[in-house]
Coordinates of C-alpha atoms in Angstrom, one line a residue:
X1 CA 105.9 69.8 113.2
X2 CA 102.4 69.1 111.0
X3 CA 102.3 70.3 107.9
X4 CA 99.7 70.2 104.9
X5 CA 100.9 70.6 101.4
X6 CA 98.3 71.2 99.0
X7 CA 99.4 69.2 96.0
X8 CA 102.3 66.4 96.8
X9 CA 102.8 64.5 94.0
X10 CA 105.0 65.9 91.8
X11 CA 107.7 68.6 91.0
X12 CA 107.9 71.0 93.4
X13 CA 104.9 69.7 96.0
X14 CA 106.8 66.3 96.1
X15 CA 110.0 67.9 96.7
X16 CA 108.3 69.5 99.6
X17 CA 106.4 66.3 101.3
X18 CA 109.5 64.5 101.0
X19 CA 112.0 66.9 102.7
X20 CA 109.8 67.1 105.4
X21 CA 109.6 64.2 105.9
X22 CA 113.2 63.6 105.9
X23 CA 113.2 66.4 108.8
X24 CA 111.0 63.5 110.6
X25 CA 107.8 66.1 110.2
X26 CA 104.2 64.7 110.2
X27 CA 103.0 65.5 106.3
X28 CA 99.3 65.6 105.1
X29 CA 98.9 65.9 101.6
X30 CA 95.4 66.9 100.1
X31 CA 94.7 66.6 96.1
X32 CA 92.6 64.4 93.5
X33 CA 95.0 61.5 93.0
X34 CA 94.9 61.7 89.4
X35 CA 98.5 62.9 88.4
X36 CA 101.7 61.8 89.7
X37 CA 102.2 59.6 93.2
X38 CA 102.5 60.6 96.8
X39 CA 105.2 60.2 98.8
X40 CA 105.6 57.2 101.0
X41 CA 105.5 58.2 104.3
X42 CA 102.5 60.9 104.2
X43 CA 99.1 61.0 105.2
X44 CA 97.3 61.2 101.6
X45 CA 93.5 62.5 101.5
X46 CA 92.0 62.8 98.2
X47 CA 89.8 65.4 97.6
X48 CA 88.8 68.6 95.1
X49 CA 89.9 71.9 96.0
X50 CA 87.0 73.7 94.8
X51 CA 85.0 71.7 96.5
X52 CA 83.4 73.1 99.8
X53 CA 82.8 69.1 101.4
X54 CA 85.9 68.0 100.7
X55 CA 87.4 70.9 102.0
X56 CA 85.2 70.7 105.3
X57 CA 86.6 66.8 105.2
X58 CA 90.4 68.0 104.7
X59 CA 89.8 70.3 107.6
X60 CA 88.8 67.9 110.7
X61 CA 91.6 66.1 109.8
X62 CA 94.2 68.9 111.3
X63 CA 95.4 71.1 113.1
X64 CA 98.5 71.5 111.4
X65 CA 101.1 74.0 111.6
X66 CA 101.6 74.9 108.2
X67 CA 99.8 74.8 104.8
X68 CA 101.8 75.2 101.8
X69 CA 100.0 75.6 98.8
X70 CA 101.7 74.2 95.9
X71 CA 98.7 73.7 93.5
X72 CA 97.1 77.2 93.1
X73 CA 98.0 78.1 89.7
X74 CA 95.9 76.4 87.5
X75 CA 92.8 78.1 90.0
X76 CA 90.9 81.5 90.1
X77 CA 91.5 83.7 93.6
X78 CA 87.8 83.2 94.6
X79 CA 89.1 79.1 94.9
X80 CA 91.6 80.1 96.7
X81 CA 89.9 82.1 99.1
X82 CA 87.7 78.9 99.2
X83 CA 90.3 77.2 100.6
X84 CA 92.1 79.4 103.2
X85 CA 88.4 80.0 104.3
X86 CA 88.1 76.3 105.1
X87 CA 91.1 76.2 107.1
X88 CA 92.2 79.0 108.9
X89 CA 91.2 77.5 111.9
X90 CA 92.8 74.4 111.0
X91 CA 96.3 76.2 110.3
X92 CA 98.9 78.2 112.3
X93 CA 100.4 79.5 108.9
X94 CA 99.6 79.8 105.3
X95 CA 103.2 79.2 102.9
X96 CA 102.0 80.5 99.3
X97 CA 103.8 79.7 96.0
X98 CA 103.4 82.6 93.9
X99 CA 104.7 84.0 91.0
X100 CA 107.3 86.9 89.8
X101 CA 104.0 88.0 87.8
X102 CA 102.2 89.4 90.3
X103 CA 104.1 92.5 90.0
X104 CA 102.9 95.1 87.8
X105 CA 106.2 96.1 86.4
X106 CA 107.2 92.7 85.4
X107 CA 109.4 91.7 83.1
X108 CA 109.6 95.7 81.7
X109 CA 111.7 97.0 85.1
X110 CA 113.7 95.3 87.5
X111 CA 111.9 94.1 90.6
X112 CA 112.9 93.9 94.1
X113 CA 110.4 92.5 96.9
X114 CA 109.3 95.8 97.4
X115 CA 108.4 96.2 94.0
X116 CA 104.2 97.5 93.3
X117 CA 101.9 94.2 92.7
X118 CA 99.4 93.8 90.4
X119 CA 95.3 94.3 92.1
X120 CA 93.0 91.8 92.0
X121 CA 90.1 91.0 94.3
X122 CA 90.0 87.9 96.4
X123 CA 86.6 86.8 95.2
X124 CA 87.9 87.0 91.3
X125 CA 87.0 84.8 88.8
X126 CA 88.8 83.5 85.9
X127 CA 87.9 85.9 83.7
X128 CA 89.3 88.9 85.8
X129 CA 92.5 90.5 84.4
X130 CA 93.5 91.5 81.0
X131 CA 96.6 90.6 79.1
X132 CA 98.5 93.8 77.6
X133 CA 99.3 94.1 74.2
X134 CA 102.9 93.9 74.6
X135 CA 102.3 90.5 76.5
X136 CA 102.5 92.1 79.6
X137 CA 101.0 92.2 82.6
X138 CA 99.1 88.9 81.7
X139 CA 95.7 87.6 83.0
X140 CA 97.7 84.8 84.9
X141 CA 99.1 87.8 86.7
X142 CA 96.0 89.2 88.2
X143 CA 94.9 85.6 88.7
X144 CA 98.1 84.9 90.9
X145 CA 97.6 88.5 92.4
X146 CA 93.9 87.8 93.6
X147 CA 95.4 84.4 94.7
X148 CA 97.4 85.9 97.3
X149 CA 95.3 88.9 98.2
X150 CA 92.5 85.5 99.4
X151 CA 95.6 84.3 101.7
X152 CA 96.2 87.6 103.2
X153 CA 92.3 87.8 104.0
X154 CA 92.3 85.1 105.7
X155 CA 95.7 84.8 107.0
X156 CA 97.2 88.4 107.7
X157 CA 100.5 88.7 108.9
X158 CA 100.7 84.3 109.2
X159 CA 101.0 84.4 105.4
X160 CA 103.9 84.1 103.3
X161 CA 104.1 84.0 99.4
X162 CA 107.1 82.6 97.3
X163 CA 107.9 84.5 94.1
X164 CA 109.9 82.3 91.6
X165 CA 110.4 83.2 88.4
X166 CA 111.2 80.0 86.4
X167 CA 112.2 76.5 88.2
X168 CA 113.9 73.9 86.5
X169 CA 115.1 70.5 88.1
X170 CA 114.6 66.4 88.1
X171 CA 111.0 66.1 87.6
X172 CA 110.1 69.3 85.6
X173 CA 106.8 69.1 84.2
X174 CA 106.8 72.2 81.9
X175 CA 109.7 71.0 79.6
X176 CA 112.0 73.6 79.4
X177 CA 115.0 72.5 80.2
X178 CA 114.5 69.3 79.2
X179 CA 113.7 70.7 75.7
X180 CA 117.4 72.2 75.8
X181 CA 119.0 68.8 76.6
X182 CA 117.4 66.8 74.3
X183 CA 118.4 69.4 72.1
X184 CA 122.0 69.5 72.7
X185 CA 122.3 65.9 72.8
X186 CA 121.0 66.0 69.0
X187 CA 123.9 68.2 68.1
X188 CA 125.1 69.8 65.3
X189 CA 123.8 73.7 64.9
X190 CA 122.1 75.2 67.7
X191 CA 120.3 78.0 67.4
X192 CA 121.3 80.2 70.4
X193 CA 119.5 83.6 71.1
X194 CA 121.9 86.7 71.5
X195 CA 123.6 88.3 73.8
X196 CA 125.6 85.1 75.1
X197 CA 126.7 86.6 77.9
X198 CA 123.0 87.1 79.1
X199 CA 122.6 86.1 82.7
X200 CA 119.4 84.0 83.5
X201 CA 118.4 83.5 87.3
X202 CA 116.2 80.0 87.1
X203 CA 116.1 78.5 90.6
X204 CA 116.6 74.6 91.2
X205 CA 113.6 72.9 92.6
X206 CA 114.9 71.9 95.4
X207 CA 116.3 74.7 96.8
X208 CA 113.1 76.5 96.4
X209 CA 111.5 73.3 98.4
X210 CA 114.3 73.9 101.2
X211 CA 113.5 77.5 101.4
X212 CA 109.5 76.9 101.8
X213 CA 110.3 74.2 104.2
X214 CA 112.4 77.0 106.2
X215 CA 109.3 79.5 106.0
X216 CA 106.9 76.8 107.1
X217 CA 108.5 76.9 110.2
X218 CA 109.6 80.1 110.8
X219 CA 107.9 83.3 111.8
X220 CA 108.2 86.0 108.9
X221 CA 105.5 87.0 106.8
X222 CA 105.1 88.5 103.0
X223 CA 106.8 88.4 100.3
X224 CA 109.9 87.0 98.9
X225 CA 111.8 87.0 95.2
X226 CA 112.8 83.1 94.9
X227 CA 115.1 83.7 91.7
X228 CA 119.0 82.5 91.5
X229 CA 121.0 85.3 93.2
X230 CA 123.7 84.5 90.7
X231 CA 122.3 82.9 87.8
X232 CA 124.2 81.4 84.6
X233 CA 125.5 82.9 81.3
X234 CA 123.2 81.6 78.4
X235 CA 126.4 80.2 77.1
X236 CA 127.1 78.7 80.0
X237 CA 123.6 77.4 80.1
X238 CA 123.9 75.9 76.7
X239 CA 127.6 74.6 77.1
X240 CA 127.4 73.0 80.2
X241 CA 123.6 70.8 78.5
X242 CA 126.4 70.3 75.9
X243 CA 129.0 68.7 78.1
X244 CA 126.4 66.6 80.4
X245 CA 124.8 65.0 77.2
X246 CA 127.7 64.6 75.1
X247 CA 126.1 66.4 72.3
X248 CA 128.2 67.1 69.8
X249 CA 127.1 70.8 68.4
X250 CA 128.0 74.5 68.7
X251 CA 125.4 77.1 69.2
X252 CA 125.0 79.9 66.7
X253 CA 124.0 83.2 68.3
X254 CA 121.8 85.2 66.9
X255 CA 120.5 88.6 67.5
X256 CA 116.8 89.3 68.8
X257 CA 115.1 91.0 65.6
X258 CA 116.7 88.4 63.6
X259 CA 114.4 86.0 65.8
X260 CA 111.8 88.0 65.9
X261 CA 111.4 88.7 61.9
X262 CA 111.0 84.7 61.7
X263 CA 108.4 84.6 64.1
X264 CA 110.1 82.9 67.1
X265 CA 108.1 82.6 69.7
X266 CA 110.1 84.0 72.8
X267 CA 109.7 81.9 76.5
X268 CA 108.2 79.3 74.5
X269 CA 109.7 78.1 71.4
X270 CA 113.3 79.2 72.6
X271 CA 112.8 78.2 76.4
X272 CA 114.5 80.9 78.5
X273 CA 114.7 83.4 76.2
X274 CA 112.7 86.7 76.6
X275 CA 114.1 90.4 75.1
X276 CA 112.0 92.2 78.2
X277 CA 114.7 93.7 80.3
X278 CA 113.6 92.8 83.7
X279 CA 112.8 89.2 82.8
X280 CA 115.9 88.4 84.6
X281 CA 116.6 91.3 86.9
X282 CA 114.5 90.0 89.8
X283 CA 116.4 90.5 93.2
X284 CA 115.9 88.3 95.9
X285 CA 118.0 89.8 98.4
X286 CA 115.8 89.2 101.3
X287 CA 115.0 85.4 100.5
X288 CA 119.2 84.9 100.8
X289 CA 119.2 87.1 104.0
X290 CA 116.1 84.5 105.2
X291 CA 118.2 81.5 104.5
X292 CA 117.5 81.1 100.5
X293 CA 120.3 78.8 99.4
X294 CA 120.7 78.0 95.8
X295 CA 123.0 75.6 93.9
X296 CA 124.9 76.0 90.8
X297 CA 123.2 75.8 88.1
X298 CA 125.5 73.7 86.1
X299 CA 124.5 71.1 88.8
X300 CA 120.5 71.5 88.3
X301 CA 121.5 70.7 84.5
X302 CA 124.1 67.6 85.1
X303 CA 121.4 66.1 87.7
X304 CA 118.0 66.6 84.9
X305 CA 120.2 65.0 82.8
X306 CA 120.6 62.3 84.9
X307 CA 116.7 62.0 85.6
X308 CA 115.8 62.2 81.6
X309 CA 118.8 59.3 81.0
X310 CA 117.4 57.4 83.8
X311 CA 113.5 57.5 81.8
X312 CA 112.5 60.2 83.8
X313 CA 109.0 60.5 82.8
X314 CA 107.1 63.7 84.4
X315 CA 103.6 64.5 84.9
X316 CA 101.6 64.8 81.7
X317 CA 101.4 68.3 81.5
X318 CA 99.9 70.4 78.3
X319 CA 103.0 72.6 78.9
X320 CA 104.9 70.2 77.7
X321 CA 104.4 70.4 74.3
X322 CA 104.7 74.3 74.0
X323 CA 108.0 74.4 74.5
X324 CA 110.5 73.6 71.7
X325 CA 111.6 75.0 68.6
X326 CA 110.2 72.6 65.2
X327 CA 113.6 71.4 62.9
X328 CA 113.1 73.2 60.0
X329 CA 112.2 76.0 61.3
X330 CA 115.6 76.3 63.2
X331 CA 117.5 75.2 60.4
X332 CA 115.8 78.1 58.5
X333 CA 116.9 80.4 60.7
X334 CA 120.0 79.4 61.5
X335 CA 120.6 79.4 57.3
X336 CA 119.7 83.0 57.2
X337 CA 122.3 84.6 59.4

């Protein structure tokens, strides 16, 4: 089996390159060599995505069997249709990771993976979309939309698209859970957002590597919800970063308006949490009926831990720094209930 992963280096794309590998798979992986390190073991060619050459370069170097395209996000659809034009005659198959956003009812309504996506032309441009003025849908959506309407263009019924909501794991680069741990490890009075017993359905990393390695070399096609089929209790969530660290703190609940009236930035400044109510009410029945297998949670938490303790050190990312709550400002807020 040949496969090439656009990306490689770190987080998710790693993850891939390296389990196959471990399957004893030939790996090619293309990107600029500027962030993170390829696996050893893979045939690494540097090059820019957006650029035609080095896409004509990338594509005498196959055939392969597989692309999967881990690197799309940060690019408009009409680079992405750049790219599947370069090499659909170089590929069998086109894996996609996607996003939950693409749907146009998300997070306002549950979602299955027959839910309505958002449209968006392959040739877009960054500027297409709009974001709504309840946050929702969001130009990212379109972008990720028109992303996947380039693959199908080029790839038809040889294209598959992974639709994960949030992934957490050793090696996250956005900083959410991370955030949480280092927070819990600090201790004392943790501001907690109400309901407790609210279920969240993040997906490890390396489950959702397994299950693109699975489509890689399979024969489906389409669409598939990559989210946590049984998910964790936010107080779960919060006492097992509790245990793992050795944080000594209790978390103080509070209710959603209470947040909102001091100007807490939901998914960002409390990672996770998000009032919408089908943030986390994505099923993904047919990615478990298609071999989806995903871990406890309490075990992607213990083994982050582990990385962060260990100087685990991701991918400079500007991410990074939106995530987290600011001292005071908790401690103002937790004062007020």
């Amino acid at each position: 089996m040949r496969i090439l992963v656009l990306g490689g280096t770190w987080f998710l794309g790693k993850c891939i390159a390296e389990g196959a590998l471990a399957r004893g798979w030939s790996v090619t992986t293309f990107n600029r060599g500027r962030s993170g390190s390829d696996a050893a073991g893979v045939q690494a060619i540097h090059g820019d995505r957006t650029d035609r050459d080095d896409l004509a370069r990338l594509a005498r170097q196959g055939p392969w069997d597989t692309v999967i395209d881990t690197s799309s996000s940060e690019f408009a659809p009409r680079t992405v249709l750049l790219a599947t034009t370069a090499l659909r005659e170089a590929a069998r198959r086109w894996v996609h990771i996607s996003t939950v956003s693409v749907y146009a009812d998300w997070p306002h309504r549950p979602l299955t993976d027959e839910s309505p996506l958002l449209e968006a032309p392959a040739d877009a441009d960054s500027s297409f979309g709009y974001t709504g003025a309840n946050g929702s849908p969001t130009v990212y959506g379109f972008q990720k939309a028109g992303g996947e309407r380039a693959v199908v263009e080029a790839f038809g019924e040889s294209a598959v698209f992974l639709r994960p909501g949030v992934i957490l794991g050793p090696g996250e680069y956005v900083g959410r859970l991370p955030w949480w741990l280092t927070r819990a490890k600090r201790g004392g009075h943790v501001l907690a957002p109400a309901p407790s017993g609210r279920i969240v359905q993040p997906v490890d990393v390396r489950d959702v590597a397994e299950f693109a390695l699975r489509q890689a070399a399979g024969g489906a096609s389409g669409g598939y919800n990559v989210t946590h089929p049984d998910g964790i209790s936010f107080a779960d969530f919060l006492d097992e970063c509790l245990a793992v660290t050795g944080g000594v703190g209790k978390p103080v609940w509070v209710e959603p308006d209470v947040l909102t009236a001091h100007g807490v930035a939901q998914w960002t400044e409390l990672p996770l949490w998000r009032t919408h109510p089908g943030v986390w009410s994505v099923e993904s029945g047919r990615a478990v009926t298609d071999g989806l297998r995903c871990r406890p949670l309490a075990e992607t938490i213990r083994d982050t831990w582990a990385w962060l303790a260990a100087d685990g050190r991701p991918v400079d990312h500007p991410r990074w720094g939106e995530h987290g709550l600011d001292r005071e400002k908790e401690a103002r807020v937790v004062k007020s209930r």
